[in-house]
Tab-separated table of C-alpha atoms in Angstrom:
chain	number	residue	atom	x	y	z
L	27	MET	CA	0.394	0.493	0.227
L	28	LYS	CA	2.657	2.705	0.780
L	29	ASN	CA	4.471	2.065	-2.807
L	30	ASN	CA	0.677	2.372	-4.261
L	31	HIS	CA	0.182	5.287	-2.743
L	32	ARG	CA	4.288	6.671	-3.341
L	33	GLN	CA	3.361	5.422	-7.272
L	34	ASP	CA	-0.277	7.996	-7.251
L	35	GLN	CA	1.247	11.000	-4.984
L	36	LEU	CA	3.659	11.168	-8.400
L	37	GLU	CA	1.841	11.013	-10.874
L	38	ARG	CA	-0.516	13.438	-8.566
L	39	PHE	CA	2.506	15.478	-9.057
L	40	PHE	CA	3.923	15.025	-13.078
L	41	GLN	CA	-0.047	16.284	-14.276
L	42	HIS	CA	1.146	19.285	-12.673
L	43	ASN	CA	5.222	19.745	-14.327
L	44	PRO	CA	6.631	22.424	-12.416
L	45	ILE	CA	8.509	23.039	-16.110
L	46	GLU	CA	5.115	23.555	-17.505
L	47	ASP	CA	2.753	24.973	-15.379
L	48	PRO	CA	5.315	26.957	-12.739
L	49	LEU	CA	2.588	28.903	-11.045
L	50	TYR	CA	1.162	25.225	-9.577
L	51	LEU	CA	4.901	26.275	-7.163
L	52	LYS	CA	3.074	29.134	-5.498
L	53	LYS	CA	0.031	26.725	-5.349
L	54	TYR	CA	1.627	24.116	-4.165
L	55	VAL	CA	4.023	26.034	-0.605
L	56	LYS	CA	1.460	28.191	0.157
L	57	GLU	CA	-0.528	24.221	0.759
L	58	HIS	CA	2.852	22.824	2.339
L	59	PRO	CA	5.244	25.625	3.175
L	60	ASP	CA	7.482	23.240	4.693
L	61	HIS	CA	8.589	21.601	1.212
L	62	LYS	CA	11.443	22.806	1.216
L	63	MET	CA	12.054	21.642	-2.411
L	64	ALA	CA	9.655	23.328	-3.713
L	65	TRP	CA	10.539	26.756	-1.394
L	66	TYR	CA	14.012	26.093	-4.177
L	67	LEU	CA	12.345	25.252	-7.147
L	68	LEU	CA	10.246	28.165	-6.788
L	69	GLY	CA	12.504	30.029	-6.180
L	70	ARG	CA	15.058	28.460	-9.470
L	71	GLU	CA	11.751	29.367	-11.613
L	72	TYR	CA	11.549	33.655	-10.001
L	73	ALA	CA	16.371	33.296	-10.265
L	74	ALA	CA	15.322	32.720	-14.117
L	75	GLN	CA	12.952	35.942	-14.167
L	76	GLY	CA	15.527	38.494	-13.099
L	77	LYS	CA	12.828	38.681	-9.602
L	78	GLU	CA	16.572	38.431	-7.241
L	79	GLY	CA	14.435	39.028	-4.284
L	80	LYS	CA	12.164	36.969	-4.950
L	81	ALA	CA	14.424	34.341	-5.331
L	82	ALA	CA	16.590	34.513	-2.504
L	83	TYR	CA	14.129	34.913	0.184
L	84	CYS	CA	12.449	31.363	-2.014
L	85	PHE	CA	16.150	30.611	-1.634
L	86	ALA	CA	16.306	31.465	2.011
L	87	GLN	CA	13.035	29.107	2.497
L	88	SER	CA	14.666	25.807	1.542
L	89	GLY	CA	17.477	26.245	3.565
L	90	GLU	CA	19.766	22.658	3.007
L	91	ILE	CA	18.817	22.075	-0.319
L	92	TYR	CA	20.223	25.273	-1.970
L	93	GLU	CA	23.151	24.835	0.232
L	94	ALA	CA	23.436	21.616	-1.335
L	95	PHE	CA	22.610	21.648	-4.886
L	96	GLU	CA	24.370	25.225	-4.714
L	97	ARG	CA	27.695	24.161	-3.022
L	98	GLN	CA	27.475	27.714	-0.906
L	99	LYS	CA	25.555	29.388	2.109
L	100	ILE	CA	22.726	31.261	1.791
L	101	THR	CA	23.260	34.807	2.714
L	102	ILE	CA	20.024	36.977	3.227
L	103	GLU	CA	21.150	40.464	5.368
L	104	GLY	CA	18.264	41.906	7.711
L	105	PRO	CA	15.890	39.616	8.882
L	106	LEU	CA	13.904	37.204	6.963
L	107	PRO	CA	11.408	39.384	4.954
L	108	SER	CA	8.040	37.727	6.169
L	109	SER	CA	6.669	37.141	1.570
L	110	PRO	CA	8.197	36.605	-1.475
L	111	SER	CA	6.604	40.839	-1.844
L	112	ALA	CA	8.342	42.011	0.814
L	113	ALA	CA	11.606	40.319	0.503
L	114	SER	CA	12.203	41.788	-3.353
L	115	LYS	CA	12.684	45.224	-1.234
L	116	THR	CA	15.706	43.424	1.165
L	117	ALA	CA	17.237	40.818	-0.278
L	118	LYS	CA	20.779	41.430	-0.843
L	119	ASN	CA	21.513	38.700	-2.198
L	120	ALA	CA	22.675	39.008	-5.774
L	121	GLU	CA	25.871	36.609	-5.870
L	122	MET	CA	23.526	33.666	-5.507
L	123	THR	CA	20.811	34.334	-7.815
L	124	SER	CA	23.898	34.768	-10.254
L	125	ARG	CA	24.523	31.573	-10.584
L	126	VAL	CA	20.504	30.162	-10.748
L	127	ARG	CA	19.838	31.937	-13.889
L	128	GLY	CA	21.692	30.431	-17.389
L	129	LYS	CA	21.345	27.066	-16.541
L	130	GLY	CA	17.286	26.966	-17.691
L	131	LYS	CA	17.787	23.785	-20.237
L	132	TRP	CA	19.073	21.972	-17.002
L	133	MET	CA	16.115	23.003	-14.919
L	134	PRO	CA	14.275	19.770	-15.808
L	135	LEU	CA	16.809	18.271	-15.073
L	136	LEU	CA	16.929	20.052	-11.740
L	137	VAL	CA	13.685	18.693	-11.220
L	138	LEU	CA	15.020	15.210	-11.526
L	139	LEU	CA	17.772	15.830	-9.341
L	140	LEU	CA	16.069	17.134	-6.667
L	141	LEU	CA	12.526	14.732	-6.500
L	142	LEU	CA	15.734	11.588	-6.699
L	143	ALA	CA	16.962	12.858	-3.964
L	144	VAL	CA	13.329	12.351	-1.632
L	145	PRO	CA	13.860	8.978	-0.656
L	146	ALA	CA	9.821	8.742	-0.186
L	147	ALA	CA	7.479	10.534	-1.964
L	148	ILE	CA	7.036	14.026	-2.324
L	149	ASP	CA	4.453	14.928	0.312
L	150	SER	CA	5.824	12.670	2.933
L	151	ALA	CA	9.464	13.615	2.609
L	152	LYS	CA	11.480	13.108	6.247
L	153	ASN	CA	14.304	15.100	8.785
L	154	ALA	CA	17.678	14.983	7.369
L	155	VAL	CA	19.348	12.446	8.915
L	156	PRO	CA	22.431	10.948	8.798
L	157	SER	CA	21.728	7.171	7.502
L	158	GLU	CA	22.979	5.434	10.763
L	159	ALA	CA	21.167	8.341	12.980
L	160	ALA	CA	17.961	7.677	10.896
L	161	LYS	CA	17.704	3.968	11.349
L	162	ALA	CA	18.511	4.225	15.341
L	163	ASN	CA	16.166	7.469	15.805
L	164	PRO	CA	13.705	8.010	13.131
L	165	SER	CA	12.570	11.395	12.763
L	166	LYS	CA	8.759	12.237	14.187
L	167	ASP	CA	9.219	15.372	11.265
L	168	ALA	CA	7.186	14.079	8.325
L	169	SER	CA	6.694	17.236	6.599
L	170	ALA	CA	10.482	18.021	6.304
L	171	LEU	CA	13.001	16.718	3.782
L	172	ALA	CA	15.176	14.071	3.996
L	173	VAL	CA	17.809	15.396	1.189
L	174	MET	CA	20.951	13.591	0.338
L	175	LYS	CA	23.950	16.236	-1.046
L	176	PRO	CA	25.834	15.985	-4.312
L	177	ASP	CA	29.005	13.959	-2.891
L	178	GLN	CA	27.664	11.614	-0.918
L	179	THR	CA	27.040	9.527	-3.599
L	180	GLN	CA	27.968	4.987	-3.489
L	181	GLY	CA	30.780	3.172	-5.528
L	182	ASP	CA	30.979	3.890	-8.758
L	183	SER	CA	30.058	0.092	-9.929
L	184	ALA	CA	28.131	-1.215	-12.605
L	185	VAL	CA	25.595	-3.790	-10.778
L	186	PRO	CA	22.805	-6.228	-11.854
L	187	GLY	CA	19.415	-4.965	-12.390
L	188	THR	CA	20.700	-1.486	-13.770
L	189	LYS	CA	18.127	0.098	-15.712
L	190	LEU	CA	19.170	2.432	-18.958
L	191	TYR	CA	17.147	5.230	-20.357
L	192	PHE	CA	17.588	7.255	-23.438
L	193	SER	CA	16.786	10.494	-22.590
L	194	GLU	CA	16.527	12.430	-26.077
L	195	GLY	CA	14.942	15.857	-24.393
L	196	ASP	CA	12.317	14.725	-22.934
L	197	PHE	CA	13.550	14.319	-18.876
L	198	GLY	CA	10.332	14.910	-17.399
L	199	LYS	CA	9.218	11.673	-18.563
L	200	LYS	CA	12.423	9.493	-17.741
L	201	LEU	CA	11.780	11.520	-14.311
L	202	GLN	CA	8.327	10.540	-13.696
L	203	GLN	CA	9.762	6.442	-15.680
L	204	VAL	CA	12.618	6.851	-12.300
L	205	LEU	CA	10.689	7.620	-9.742
L	206	VAL	CA	8.045	4.943	-10.258
L	207	SER	CA	9.537	2.670	-11.419
L	208	SER	CA	12.394	3.092	-8.162
L	209	SER	CA	9.135	3.073	-5.947
L	210	SER	CA	8.878	-0.981	-6.461
L	211	SER	CA	11.736	-2.746	-7.893
L	212	ALA	CA	15.853	-1.976	-6.481
L	213	GLY	CA	18.408	-1.328	-8.004
L	214	GLU	CA	20.407	1.311	-10.510
L	215	SER	CA	18.304	3.420	-13.123
L	216	VAL	CA	20.684	5.161	-15.072
L	217	ILE	CA	19.759	8.301	-17.968
L	218	MET	CA	21.572	8.773	-20.673
L	219	GLN	CA	22.279	10.855	-23.856
L	220	ALA	CA	23.733	11.926	-26.724
L	221	PRO	CA	24.868	14.732	-27.657
L	222	ARG	CA	22.856	17.137	-30.651
L	223	SER	CA	24.145	19.130	-33.924
L	224	ALA	CA	25.083	22.290	-34.144
L	225	ASP	CA	21.519	23.222	-35.294
L	226	GLY	CA	19.856	21.759	-32.778
L	227	LYS	CA	18.044	18.827	-35.943
L	228	TRP	CA	19.803	15.547	-35.047
L	229	ILE	CA	20.711	13.420	-31.926
L	230	GLU	CA	24.434	12.555	-32.499
L	231	TRP	CA	24.556	8.869	-31.403
L	232	ASN	CA	27.643	8.347	-34.312
L	233	ARG	CA	29.297	10.302	-31.490
L	234	SER	CA	28.701	8.793	-28.225
L	235	VAL	CA	26.200	8.199	-26.290
L	236	ASN	CA	26.683	9.112	-22.046
L	237	PRO	CA	25.680	8.785	-18.478
L	238	LEU	CA	24.003	11.434	-16.860
L	239	LEU	CA	23.371	10.419	-14.029
L	240	SER	CA	21.094	7.218	-11.717
L	241	VAL	CA	19.576	6.449	-8.440
L	242	THR	CA	20.390	3.520	-6.144
L	243	SER	CA	17.207	3.019	-5.111
L	244	ASP	CA	16.527	0.286	-2.389
L	245	GLY	CA	12.848	-0.840	-4.118
L	246	GLY	CA	11.166	-0.658	-0.773
L	247	GLY	CA	9.099	2.244	-0.984
L	248	GLY	CA	11.931	2.666	1.840
L	249	SER	CA	14.618	4.717	3.472
L	250	SER	CA	17.012	6.519	0.749
L	251	SER	CA	17.988	6.708	-2.405
L	252	ALA	CA	21.426	7.139	-3.445
L	253	LEU	CA	22.759	9.863	-6.118
L	254	LYS	CA	25.219	9.493	-8.887
L	255	TYR	CA	26.202	12.384	-11.242
L	256	TYR	CA	28.423	11.536	-14.405
L	257	GLN	CA	28.286	15.212	-15.735
L	258	PRO	CA	29.613	19.007	-15.306
L	259	GLN	CA	27.226	20.321	-16.733
L	260	ILE	CA	24.473	19.189	-14.316
L	261	CYS	CA	26.002	19.331	-11.131
L	262	SER	CA	28.345	21.766	-9.331
L	263	CYS	CA	29.234	18.553	-6.646
L	264	GLN	CA	32.251	15.377	-7.485
L	265	ILE	CA	32.025	13.520	-10.628
L	266	ALA	CA	31.360	10.141	-10.267
L	267	ASP	CA	33.646	7.339	-12.113
L	268	SER	CA	31.545	6.247	-15.155
L	269	SER	CA	34.076	3.801	-16.772
L	270	ALA	CA	31.852	0.721	-15.144
L	271	LEU	CA	29.280	1.645	-17.504
L	272	VAL	CA	30.675	2.402	-20.413
L	273	PRO	CA	30.738	-1.427	-21.455
L	274	VAL	CA	27.133	-1.361	-20.017
L	275	ILE	CA	26.470	1.379	-23.032
L	276	ASP	CA	27.827	0.346	-26.250
L	277	GLN	CA	26.290	-3.244	-25.744
L	278	TRP	CA	23.260	-1.813	-24.903
L	279	MET	CA	24.180	0.455	-28.714
L	280	LYS	CA	25.542	-2.537	-30.327
L	281	ASP	CA	22.305	-4.220	-29.100
L	282	ARG	CA	20.031	-1.541	-30.489
L	283	GLU	CA	21.779	-1.168	-34.041
L	284	GLN	CA	21.086	-5.162	-34.267
L	285	ALA	CA	17.527	-4.850	-33.996
L	286	ILE	CA	17.078	-2.258	-36.164
L	287	VAL	CA	19.073	-3.473	-38.910
L	288	LEU	CA	16.899	-6.490	-38.796
L	289	GLN	CA	13.352	-4.679	-38.598
L	290	SER	CA	14.423	-2.565	-41.634
L	291	ALA	CA	15.671	-5.856	-43.416
L	292	MET	CA	12.611	-6.882	-42.919
L	293	LYS	CA	10.320	-4.344	-43.975
L	294	ALA	CA	12.515	-3.581	-47.237
L	295	TYR	CA	12.234	-7.456	-47.512
L	296	GLN	CA	8.196	-6.591	-47.375
L	297	ALA	CA	8.001	-3.978	-49.471
L	298	LYS	CA	10.407	-6.170	-52.115
L	299	THR	CA	7.957	-9.476	-51.581
L	300	GLY	CA	4.650	-7.973	-50.696
L	301	SER	CA	4.938	-10.060	-46.863
L	302	LEU	CA	6.944	-10.389	-44.466
L	303	PRO	CA	9.783	-13.412	-44.471
L	304	GLU	CA	8.361	-16.107	-42.382
L	305	THR	CA	12.721	-17.190	-41.355
L	306	ALA	CA	15.418	-15.899	-40.601
L	307	ASP	CA	17.001	-17.306	-43.474
L	308	GLN	CA	15.423	-15.477	-46.324
L	309	LEU	CA	16.853	-12.651	-45.047
L	310	SER	CA	20.302	-13.755	-46.671
L	311	LYS	CA	19.619	-15.602	-50.099
L	312	PRO	CA	21.380	-15.011	-52.747
L	313	TYR	CA	22.204	-12.710	-55.586
L	314	PRO	CA	20.599	-10.447	-56.463
L	315	ASP	CA	18.244	-11.062	-53.287
L	316	ASN	CA	21.001	-10.516	-50.466
L	317	LEU	CA	19.818	-8.110	-48.601
L	318	LEU	CA	21.427	-9.563	-46.327
L	319	PRO	CA	25.072	-11.472	-46.467
L	320	GLY	CA	23.842	-13.386	-43.217
L	321	LEU	CA	22.309	-13.053	-39.586
L	322	THR	CA	24.862	-13.171	-36.443
L	323	LEU	CA	23.016	-15.355	-33.758
L	324	GLU	CA	21.093	-12.707	-31.607
L	325	LEU	CA	19.550	-11.726	-34.881
L	326	GLN	CA	18.441	-15.493	-35.824
L	327	GLU	CA	16.986	-15.135	-31.595
L	328	LEU	CA	16.068	-11.959	-31.949
L	329	PHE	CA	13.831	-12.694	-35.119
L	330	PRO	CA	10.323	-14.869	-33.923
L	331	GLN	CA	10.335	-11.356	-31.999
L	332	THR	CA	10.809	-8.921	-34.485
L	333	LEU	CA	7.981	-10.936	-37.003
L	334	LYS	CA	5.125	-10.702	-34.232
L	335	LEU	CA	6.783	-7.164	-33.229
L	336	LEU	CA	5.923	-6.830	-37.312
L	337	LYS	CA	3.022	-8.498	-37.405
L	338	ALA	CA	1.048	-7.235	-35.131
L	339	ASP	CA	2.144	-3.568	-36.362
L	340	ALA	CA	0.467	-4.227	-39.620
L	341	ALA	CA	-2.298	-5.755	-38.916
L	342	LYS	CA	-2.950	-2.108	-36.999
L	343	PRO	CA	-4.732	0.373	-39.872
L	344	GLY	CA	-3.501	3.064	-40.882
L	345	GLN	CA	-0.151	3.370	-38.027
L	346	PRO	CA	3.006	5.121	-39.023
L	347	GLN	CA	5.796	3.049	-40.137
L	348	GLU	CA	7.675	2.351	-37.847
L	349	THR	CA	8.567	-0.114	-35.130
L	350	LYS	CA	6.153	-0.716	-31.502
L	351	PRO	CA	7.670	-3.035	-28.417
L	352	LEU	CA	5.877	-5.720	-28.298
L	353	GLU	CA	3.266	-6.350	-25.652
L	354	GLY	CA	6.360	-8.087	-23.569
L	355	GLN	CA	7.723	-5.319	-24.029
L	356	ALA	CA	6.207	-2.387	-21.682
L	357	GLN	CA	9.181	-1.106	-20.056
L	358	ALA	CA	10.878	-0.631	-23.511
L	359	ASN	CA	7.900	1.560	-24.629
L	360	GLN	CA	9.088	3.291	-20.703
L	361	GLY	CA	12.276	3.465	-22.073
L	362	ALA	CA	14.047	1.492	-19.265
L	363	LYS	CA	16.641	-1.797	-20.613
L	364	GLU	CA	17.152	-4.657	-17.505
L	365	VAL	CA	20.833	-5.704	-17.828
L	366	THR	CA	22.658	-8.093	-15.517
L	367	GLY	CA	26.279	-6.718	-16.904
L	368	PRO	CA	28.597	-6.300	-19.831
L	369	SER	CA	28.553	-8.918	-21.618
L	370	SER	CA	24.869	-8.911	-21.133
L	371	SER	CA	22.763	-9.176	-24.616
L	372	GLN	CA	19.725	-9.525	-24.137
L	373	PRO	CA	18.203	-8.003	-21.775
L	374	LYS	CA	14.583	-9.118	-20.093
L	375	ALA	CA	13.755	-4.877	-21.309
L	376	SER	CA	15.107	-2.725	-23.708
L	377	SER	CA	14.662	0.815	-25.044
L	378	ASP	CA	14.052	1.371	-28.173
L	379	PRO	CA	15.174	5.037	-29.369
L	380	LEU	CA	15.808	3.457	-33.014
L	381	ARG	CA	13.032	3.019	-34.505
L	382	GLU	CA	12.666	4.396	-37.533
L	383	PRO	CA	14.101	1.991	-41.198
L	384	LEU	CA	16.874	3.213	-41.401
L	385	ARG	CA	18.350	5.198	-44.362
L	386	ILE	CA	21.031	6.865	-45.772
L	387	MET	CA	21.543	10.174	-46.418
L	388	ILE	CA	24.099	12.107	-48.281
L	389	ASP	CA	24.939	15.353	-48.695
L	390	THR	CA	27.470	17.183	-51.522
L	391	ASP	CA	28.280	20.206	-49.611
L	392	LYS	CA	29.979	18.838	-46.220
L	393	HIS	CA	30.737	15.158	-48.668
L	394	VAL	CA	29.406	13.716	-44.967
L	395	LEU	CA	26.957	10.394	-45.618
L	396	ALA	CA	25.025	9.177	-42.731
L	397	LEU	CA	23.239	6.195	-42.087
L	398	VAL	CA	20.075	7.825	-39.991
L	399	SER	CA	16.775	5.756	-37.874
L	400	GLY	CA	14.190	9.112	-37.746
L	401	ASP	CA	16.288	11.759	-36.049
L	402	LYS	CA	19.400	10.223	-34.601
L	403	ILE	CA	22.101	9.718	-36.770
L	404	ILE	CA	23.904	6.528	-36.393
L	405	ARG	CA	25.912	6.552	-38.170
L	406	SER	CA	28.476	9.613	-40.473
L	407	TYR	CA	31.201	8.181	-43.185
L	408	PRO	CA	33.407	10.786	-45.590
L	409	VAL	CA	32.530	10.097	-49.187
L	410	GLY	CA	34.327	10.892	-52.507
L	411	LEU	CA	31.740	12.154	-54.576
L	412	GLY	CA	31.477	14.102	-58.900
L	413	GLY	CA	30.770	17.765	-57.763
L	414	GLU	CA	27.764	18.876	-60.326
L	415	LYS	CA	27.967	15.108	-62.201
L	416	THR	CA	26.280	13.305	-57.798
L	417	PRO	CA	22.490	13.526	-58.920
L	418	GLN	CA	20.358	15.068	-56.473
L	419	GLY	CA	17.038	13.328	-55.590
L	420	ASP	CA	15.317	10.606	-53.235
L	421	PHE	CA	16.841	7.194	-55.002
L	422	ILE	CA	16.469	3.463	-53.253
L	423	ILE	CA	19.244	0.479	-53.286
L	424	SER	CA	18.648	-1.404	-55.923
L	425	GLU	CA	21.323	-4.050	-56.193
L	426	LYS	CA	24.256	-5.068	-53.697
L	427	VAL	CA	27.162	-6.716	-54.996
L	428	ARG	CA	30.196	-8.506	-52.990
L	429	ASN	CA	33.955	-8.030	-54.775
L	430	PRO	CA	31.766	-7.126	-58.209
L	431	ASN	CA	33.954	-6.819	-60.743
L	432	GLY	CA	34.853	-9.926	-59.326
L	433	LYS	CA	37.773	-8.536	-56.879
L	434	SER	CA	37.838	-6.567	-54.424
L	435	ASN	CA	40.765	-3.942	-54.800
L	436	GLY	CA	39.552	-3.001	-57.738
L	437	GLU	CA	38.117	0.666	-58.944
L	438	PHE	CA	34.949	0.379	-56.992
L	439	GLY	CA	36.629	-1.841	-53.890
L	440	SER	CA	35.093	-4.572	-52.525
L	441	ARG	CA	30.762	-3.656	-52.514
L	442	GLY	CA	28.421	-1.717	-54.902
L	443	MET	CA	25.544	-0.673	-54.557
L	444	THR	CA	23.350	0.327	-57.372
L	445	LEU	CA	21.451	3.695	-56.600
L	446	SER	CA	18.073	3.158	-58.466
L	447	ASP	CA	18.792	0.736	-61.953
L	448	THR	CA	20.574	3.590	-63.064
L	449	LEU	CA	24.752	4.156	-63.478
L	450	TYR	CA	25.267	5.553	-59.911
L	451	ALA	CA	26.535	3.868	-56.987
L	452	ILE	CA	27.267	3.974	-53.589
L	453	HIS	CA	30.945	1.737	-53.539
L	454	GLY	CA	34.668	1.319	-53.065
L	455	THR	CA	37.231	2.951	-54.127
L	456	ASN	CA	40.935	2.085	-55.040
L	457	LYS	CA	42.227	5.855	-54.348
L	458	PRO	CA	40.934	6.702	-50.951
L	459	SER	CA	42.852	9.994	-51.519
L	460	SER	CA	39.919	10.408	-53.794
L	461	ILE	CA	37.275	11.403	-49.988
L	462	GLY	CA	36.279	14.535	-49.429
L	463	LYS	CA	37.018	15.289	-52.788
L	464	ASP	CA	34.861	15.418	-56.362
L	465	GLU	CA	36.581	13.930	-58.664
L	466	SER	CA	34.011	10.721	-59.715
L	467	HIS	CA	32.250	11.397	-62.227
L	468	GLY	CA	28.789	11.155	-60.405
L	469	CYS	CA	29.538	8.327	-57.886
L	470	VAL	CA	29.586	8.273	-54.089
L	471	ARG	CA	32.748	7.067	-53.165
L	472	MET	CA	34.396	4.989	-49.717
L	473	GLN	CA	36.741	4.271	-47.920
L	474	GLN	CA	36.873	0.350	-47.839
L	475	ALA	CA	35.460	-0.239	-43.863
L	476	ASP	CA	33.165	2.183	-43.738
L	477	ILE	CA	31.260	0.530	-47.470
L	478	GLU	CA	32.397	-2.458	-45.640
L	479	GLU	CA	30.257	-1.576	-42.288
L	480	LEU	CA	27.474	0.327	-44.557
L	481	TYR	CA	27.353	-3.047	-47.074
L	482	ASP	CA	26.207	-5.541	-44.126
L	483	MET	CA	23.448	-2.799	-42.278
L	484	VAL	CA	21.901	-1.762	-45.132
L	485	THR	CA	19.191	-4.161	-47.585
L	486	HIS	CA	16.806	-3.395	-51.092
L	487	GLN	CA	14.888	-0.765	-50.165
L	488	THR	CA	16.664	1.641	-48.340
L	489	LYS	CA	16.295	5.174	-49.053
L	490	VAL	CA	18.604	7.802	-50.265
L	491	THR	CA	18.271	11.446	-50.083
L	492	ILE	CA	21.408	13.153	-52.031
L	493	GLY	CA	21.606	16.579	-51.745
L	494	LYS	CA	23.221	20.309	-50.493
L	495	GLY	CA	22.735	21.451	-46.692
L	496	ILE	CA	21.365	18.660	-45.377
L	497	LEU	CA	23.431	17.522	-43.074
L	498	PRO	CA	25.497	18.870	-39.842
L	499	GLU	CA	29.312	19.966	-39.702
L	500	PRO	CA	31.212	16.216	-38.820
L	501	GLY	CA	32.112	16.728	-34.630
L	502	SER	CA	30.324	20.575	-34.313
L	503	GLY	CA	27.263	19.375	-31.751
L	504	GLU	CA	27.282	19.888	-28.390
L	505	GLY	CA	29.927	18.434	-25.424
L	506	GLY	CA	32.832	18.648	-28.302
L	507	GLY	CA	34.777	15.387	-28.114
L	508	SER	CA	34.922	12.951	-30.997
L	509	PRO	CA	33.415	13.460	-34.101
L	510	GLY	CA	32.643	9.577	-34.314
L	511	SER	CA	33.420	9.460	-38.157
L	512	GLY	CA	34.124	6.243	-40.123
L	513	ALA	CA	33.034	3.311	-39.543
L	514	GLY	CA	32.544	1.264	-35.993
L	515	ARG	CA	31.272	5.901	-34.970
L	516	GLY	CA	35.058	5.869	-35.924
L	517	LYS	CA	36.635	2.869	-33.765
L	518	PRO	CA	37.122	0.343	-37.043
L	519	ASP	CA	37.725	-2.326	-35.189
L	520	GLN	CA	34.050	-2.230	-33.066
L	521	SER	CA	33.072	-2.362	-36.974
L	522	PHE	CA	29.773	-3.550	-37.097
L	523	GLY	CA	30.121	-6.564	-39.076
L	524	LEU	CA	27.516	-9.663	-40.514
L	525	PRO	CA	28.783	-13.966	-40.750
L	526	LEU	CA	28.659	-14.591	-44.692
L	527	LYS	CA	26.243	-17.078	-45.355
L	528	THR	CA	25.629	-16.603	-49.070
L	529	ASN	CA	26.506	-16.041	-51.895
L	530	ASP	CA	26.402	-12.193	-52.968
L	531	SER	CA	28.951	-11.429	-55.800
L	532	ASN	CA	28.296	-11.016	-59.797
L	533	PRO	CA	31.039	-12.489	-61.323
L	534	GLY	CA	29.235	-13.058	-64.782
L	535	LYS	CA	28.432	-9.266	-65.255
L	536	LYS	CA	30.407	-6.451	-65.842
L	537	TYR	CA	29.803	-2.680	-63.227
L	538	LYS	CA	30.201	0.184	-65.351
L	539	TRP	CA	28.972	2.277	-62.735
L	540	LEU	CA	29.674	6.063	-63.257
L	541	ASP	CA	32.996	6.064	-60.732
């Protein structure tokens, strides 16, 4: 009953999201004047509006919460005013509010941090006391707030039962999921995100997916939730070591990439034949029906589940053409993935940020080819083009061939993919110095490692768009770091690859693409 009560409270709170409805906070502090978290959030709202006096009053009411999250003492000269309006005339703590201003874009995440620091429900928070003392002398004042300071974190190792939440900027939704989930299940919940491109239009999966923060709960609706912070922009505190999470997130990314490759291939088969494949080997037939060169064991095991998903989706008239989690993947739809360790490849639940079929975009201004799913850039490759000779518009991959013209080191390299039955193609090259230049007769040239990875990830029927200025500049997005360009997201030894289980060469044909 206690857990159900907490969940009901959380859901009621989110019906009045303070980010979308700041007036709700004013009403809330009137009804709950001892609720320091609400005072702090209201102070942040006033600070963002430049109302320093009102902000100072609210921060003073929030007490140790302000000190914990702003890492400084509250100093207000003179007696504390009795109301926010009076505070605007007497408060002089401009330094305090100046630090708050300018963090608006992290406000949703701040709400997350504050709420996660509350071990019980919003309306049933307890006094802040050391954990050992709390066990020995539980507080009788249920109206005060228990605060875990940012540097009070537990060990940094990833433990069994870790759940991964991929944020696409929807911190409010992830907040609700984490809080509701942690109230009933023990373990660590990690919120991750990938950087956005400089123009804000793309999520650059190819660059990195990094942990933002995590909360570890005992799952009993109980006494504490431990926070860890992994990025300096969300906390003025000591940043936790995320090295234990790196292999977990890497494996999760590989799983998601394999899943979207399989789903895209099955939809391509459907577009080509009029029906979904009934067996996995139908996806790796010999040339010219070679959608994929072969399937890994993981993809073979995933095939029945994916087939059921696509059939269920097709049975719903008017549904958008994107994959939806199966009924048994309720947590997947909520964005959580439970893992048992770095080597776990098939979790009990998984998030599906890669929902739309893979497609190729080629920017002739930047000489970049990107493999995308929706607004997520999965791979980004430098390419060689032909200037005005390279056609612009929409195409599909109509043919895939290994070792065109019978060799892997010829003018077309080791792989080639024809565009809409024309003499234009995406292929390798024996002139790697031409990458990034306009030296072809219209085709798209790629480095060998890059074309071999792309060949394994896309199928016949994959949409290809060629145009000017349609992709962001590689590596120019937020956060800096690696541009994630090339095979394996810049790490060729980690390239996506499929086993060869069919004959996808065509030695009897002489290819005359416009190299």
